[in-house]
Amino acid sequence: MTTDDKSQEKWEVQLRKGSLELVILAALKDRTLYGLELLKVLQSFKSTAITEGTLYPLLDRLKREELMDAKWVQEGDIRPRKYYCLTAQGETKLADLTNLWRQSVQDIEYLLAHPGPDPIKVSGV
Amino acid sequence: MEQQQMIHQYLNTLQRYLARLSPAEAKEVIREIESHIFDLIEQCEAAGQQADAASILQGFGEPRQLAEQYVAHMTAGAPPPLGFRAIQRVKHGVTAGLYYSMAAFGFLTSFSLLFLAGAKLITPDAVGVWAMSEGNSLTIAFLAEPFPKEQELMGMALVPVAAVLGVLVMWLTRRILTVLKSQL
């Protein structure tokens, strides 16, 4: 592995870490999922693939912060499972994080679409 | 059966590391992870595959590290336990004491060396470093009746050596004091 690959991987890890809360809130929007289900959803996307060891403690934290609710449900004969859904507070947080995310993507896209040597129009300075 | 045992052992170890949570909270964590593991095993078996406990557990990581993430919120941003302020005060006292004794020790040593260099320059015969008892002891002294010249170490070379050492010790002392001061 070259240094470039390594630093790229580092960047990916940081990005994934930073966006994870938004990813989980988004996956649970208007949906009720149990841990394993949610994990499989996240692992089906290249940039959101995380392990059990990351997911469960994070779910625990989000529940403590009252962004989501959890309850044990037993369907028929199968073992009870702990299902998660967003609280009203979680919905608000999702909306806030969504705005931040979109702003960030929009800003970065703008920079990428406007390389030099032309100066970038700077407003408000 | 060995698979079951491996899972059982993992959950037991995890439970031990979760001791800082309330028993109910720890039980809840274990129950959820247990449910996840058995779900995976059932899915494997339903697909006609042999479930591999080791690879399932690998996703959760080491029990200690997993537990640390659950317990992290308890330590994050929590004020230090009672009694810690006293330790801070003691630490501060030690640092101040250290600062002044370091200053006294460092500058005294430095000035002694510089003084020795100056004295040797002014009265070369009365000042010097002598080795006695065939090298078992070393004497730096001012003497009215000097030792035989053959036993003296360094001779006039003592002047630059002591001067350089003196300046070096002074520089070192100032450096150390700068570091200590930033901790005061």
Tab-separated table of C-alpha atoms in Angstrom, chain B:
chain	number	residue	atom	x	y	z
B	1	MET	CA	-21.265	-26.787	20.861
B	2	GLU	CA	-17.836	-25.212	20.785
B	3	GLN	CA	-19.365	-22.300	18.866
B	4	GLN	CA	-21.950	-21.794	21.595
B	5	GLN	CA	-19.218	-21.817	24.176
B	6	MET	CA	-17.223	-19.197	22.300
B	7	ILE	CA	-20.242	-16.892	22.140
B	8	HIS	CA	-21.054	-17.502	25.771
B	9	GLN	CA	-17.510	-16.643	26.766
B	10	TYR	CA	-17.542	-13.473	24.665
B	11	LEU	CA	-20.776	-12.257	26.254
B	12	ASN	CA	-19.492	-13.076	29.735
B	13	THR	CA	-16.319	-11.113	29.161
B	14	LEU	CA	-18.318	-8.219	27.727
B	15	GLN	CA	-20.568	-8.211	30.762
B	16	ARG	CA	-17.566	-7.946	33.055
B	17	TYR	CA	-16.302	-4.903	31.164
B	18	LEU	CA	-19.753	-3.315	31.292
B	19	ALA	CA	-19.637	-3.242	35.087
B	20	ARG	CA	-19.759	0.557	35.126
B	21	LEU	CA	-23.236	0.557	33.621
B	22	SER	CA	-26.196	-0.211	35.815
B	23	PRO	CA	-27.051	-3.940	35.875
B	24	ALA	CA	-30.241	-3.255	33.888
B	25	GLU	CA	-28.352	-1.294	31.216
B	26	ALA	CA	-25.646	-3.947	30.934
B	27	LYS	CA	-28.279	-6.661	30.631
B	28	GLU	CA	-30.005	-4.724	27.864
B	29	VAL	CA	-26.747	-4.407	25.906
B	30	ILE	CA	-25.967	-8.114	26.262
B	31	ARG	CA	-29.492	-9.088	25.307
B	32	GLU	CA	-29.384	-7.085	22.098
B	33	ILE	CA	-25.985	-8.393	21.037
B	34	GLU	CA	-27.007	-11.933	21.886
B	35	SER	CA	-30.140	-11.544	19.780
B	36	HIS	CA	-28.059	-10.232	16.880
B	37	ILE	CA	-25.610	-13.143	17.068
B	38	PHE	CA	-28.310	-15.816	17.206
B	39	ASP	CA	-30.200	-14.153	14.363
B	40	LEU	CA	-27.069	-14.368	12.239
B	41	ILE	CA	-26.481	-18.001	13.162
B	42	GLU	CA	-30.074	-18.897	12.313
B	43	GLN	CA	-29.788	-17.135	8.979
B	44	CYS	CA	-26.616	-19.063	8.214
B	45	GLU	CA	-28.234	-22.358	9.113
B	46	ALA	CA	-31.364	-21.543	7.130
B	47	ALA	CA	-29.097	-21.006	4.119
B	48	GLY	CA	-27.567	-24.412	4.769
B	49	GLN	CA	-24.209	-23.036	5.871
B	50	GLN	CA	-22.177	-23.735	8.947
B	51	ALA	CA	-22.272	-20.657	11.180
B	52	ASP	CA	-18.877	-19.349	12.135
B	53	ALA	CA	-18.988	-17.799	15.601
B	54	ALA	CA	-15.476	-16.394	15.321
B	55	SER	CA	-16.236	-14.365	12.219
B	56	ILE	CA	-19.534	-13.142	13.668
B	57	LEU	CA	-17.827	-12.013	16.858
B	58	GLN	CA	-15.094	-10.332	14.857
B	59	GLY	CA	-17.621	-7.721	13.710
B	60	PHE	CA	-18.135	-6.688	17.314
B	61	GLY	CA	-14.420	-6.365	18.042
B	62	GLU	CA	-12.678	-7.024	21.333
B	63	PRO	CA	-15.111	-7.151	24.282
B	64	ARG	CA	-13.089	-4.563	26.164
B	65	GLN	CA	-13.117	-2.081	23.287
B	66	LEU	CA	-16.802	-2.654	22.627
B	67	ALA	CA	-17.610	-2.076	26.289
B	68	GLU	CA	-15.497	1.074	26.326
B	69	GLN	CA	-17.713	2.583	23.655
B	70	TYR	CA	-20.801	1.887	25.703
B	71	VAL	CA	-19.210	3.335	28.816
B	72	ALA	CA	-17.618	6.309	27.018
B	73	HIS	CA	-20.567	8.621	27.651
B	74	MET	CA	-20.090	8.134	31.388
B	75	THR	CA	-16.563	9.493	31.325
B	76	ALA	CA	-16.968	12.092	28.574
B	77	GLY	CA	-17.329	15.567	30.049
B	78	ALA	CA	-17.870	14.239	33.563
B	79	PRO	CA	-16.366	16.431	36.311
B	80	PRO	CA	-13.396	14.888	38.125
B	81	PRO	CA	-14.371	12.859	41.186
B	82	LEU	CA	-14.311	14.532	44.597
B	83	GLY	CA	-10.816	14.857	45.972
B	84	PHE	CA	-9.234	15.463	42.589
B	85	ARG	CA	-9.002	19.180	43.238
B	86	ALA	CA	-6.729	18.486	46.196
B	87	ILE	CA	-4.415	16.517	43.907
B	88	GLN	CA	-4.331	19.482	41.527
B	89	ARG	CA	-3.287	21.749	44.402
B	90	VAL	CA	-0.543	19.388	45.507
B	91	LYS	CA	0.655	19.103	41.929
B	92	HIS	CA	0.784	22.884	41.698
B	93	GLY	CA	2.784	23.101	44.943
B	94	VAL	CA	5.232	20.508	43.687
B	95	THR	CA	5.710	22.392	40.468
B	96	ALA	CA	6.361	25.692	42.257
B	97	GLY	CA	8.765	24.006	44.678
B	98	LEU	CA	10.483	22.287	41.804
B	99	TYR	CA	10.796	25.574	39.933
B	100	TYR	CA	12.630	27.372	42.729
B	101	SER	CA	14.854	24.481	43.761
B	102	MET	CA	15.741	23.893	40.122
B	103	ALA	CA	16.636	27.568	39.764
B	104	ALA	CA	18.776	27.529	42.941
B	105	PHE	CA	20.532	24.288	42.033
B	106	GLY	CA	21.118	25.146	38.388
B	107	PHE	CA	22.412	28.681	38.842
B	108	LEU	CA	24.554	27.742	41.872
B	109	THR	CA	26.243	24.970	39.886
B	110	SER	CA	26.708	27.281	36.936
B	111	PHE	CA	28.216	30.109	39.000
B	112	SER	CA	30.514	27.688	40.846
B	113	LEU	CA	31.903	26.447	37.546
B	114	LEU	CA	32.392	29.962	36.213
B	115	PHE	CA	34.005	31.013	39.498
B	116	LEU	CA	36.342	28.010	39.303
B	117	ALA	CA	37.394	28.986	35.802
B	118	GLY	CA	38.050	32.581	36.901
B	119	ALA	CA	39.948	31.524	40.017
B	120	LYS	CA	42.171	29.151	38.070
B	121	LEU	CA	42.984	31.950	35.686
B	122	ILE	CA	43.955	34.336	38.505
B	123	THR	CA	45.766	31.940	40.846
B	124	PRO	CA	46.775	28.952	38.719
B	125	ASP	CA	48.872	27.280	41.402
B	126	ALA	CA	46.341	27.324	44.223
B	127	VAL	CA	43.291	26.163	42.293
B	128	GLY	CA	42.805	22.901	40.435
B	129	VAL	CA	41.407	19.440	40.164
B	130	TRP	CA	43.432	16.719	41.739
B	131	ALA	CA	43.068	12.987	41.633
B	132	MET	CA	43.999	11.283	44.895
B	133	SER	CA	44.189	7.733	46.199
B	134	GLU	CA	45.142	6.610	42.745
B	135	GLY	CA	42.023	7.935	41.134
B	136	ASN	CA	39.577	6.842	43.822
B	137	SER	CA	38.724	10.384	44.779
B	138	LEU	CA	38.588	13.673	42.999
B	139	THR	CA	39.221	17.009	44.666
B	140	ILE	CA	38.441	20.450	43.427
B	141	ALA	CA	40.063	22.860	45.798
B	142	PHE	CA	41.785	26.089	46.729
B	143	LEU	CA	44.978	25.169	48.499
B	144	ALA	CA	47.645	27.202	50.279
B	145	GLU	CA	50.158	24.425	49.726
B	146	PRO	CA	49.539	23.008	46.314
B	147	PHE	CA	49.828	19.333	45.422
B	148	PRO	CA	52.695	18.236	43.259
B	149	LYS	CA	52.005	19.326	39.722
B	150	GLU	CA	52.101	15.801	38.315
B	151	GLN	CA	48.906	14.823	40.115
B	152	GLU	CA	46.850	17.747	38.879
B	153	LEU	CA	44.331	16.966	36.160
B	154	MET	CA	43.882	19.179	33.139
B	155	GLY	CA	46.054	22.051	34.340
B	156	MET	CA	45.184	25.320	32.623
B	157	ALA	CA	42.747	23.452	30.399
B	158	LEU	CA	40.449	23.616	33.421
B	159	VAL	CA	39.707	27.265	32.600
B	160	PRO	CA	37.948	26.747	29.251
B	161	VAL	CA	36.405	23.422	30.360
B	162	ALA	CA	34.857	24.907	33.511
B	163	ALA	CA	33.790	28.060	31.667
B	164	VAL	CA	32.046	26.125	28.898
B	165	LEU	CA	30.426	23.772	31.418
B	166	GLY	CA	29.257	26.737	33.485
B	167	VAL	CA	27.642	28.428	30.497
B	168	LEU	CA	26.099	25.119	29.401
B	169	VAL	CA	24.572	24.482	32.823
B	170	MET	CA	23.183	28.017	32.885
B	171	TRP	CA	21.626	27.568	29.466
B	172	LEU	CA	20.136	24.188	30.480
B	173	THR	CA	18.770	25.624	33.700
B	174	ARG	CA	17.064	28.455	31.859
B	175	ARG	CA	15.559	26.015	29.380
B	176	ILE	CA	14.190	23.791	32.150
B	177	LEU	CA	12.855	26.806	34.035
B	178	THR	CA	11.027	27.987	30.925
B	179	VAL	CA	9.297	24.607	30.669
B	180	LEU	CA	8.466	24.525	34.371
B	181	LYS	CA	7.153	28.089	34.310
B	182	SER	CA	4.638	27.218	31.606
B	183	GLN	CA	3.290	24.530	33.961
B	184	LEU	CA	3.004	26.843	36.964
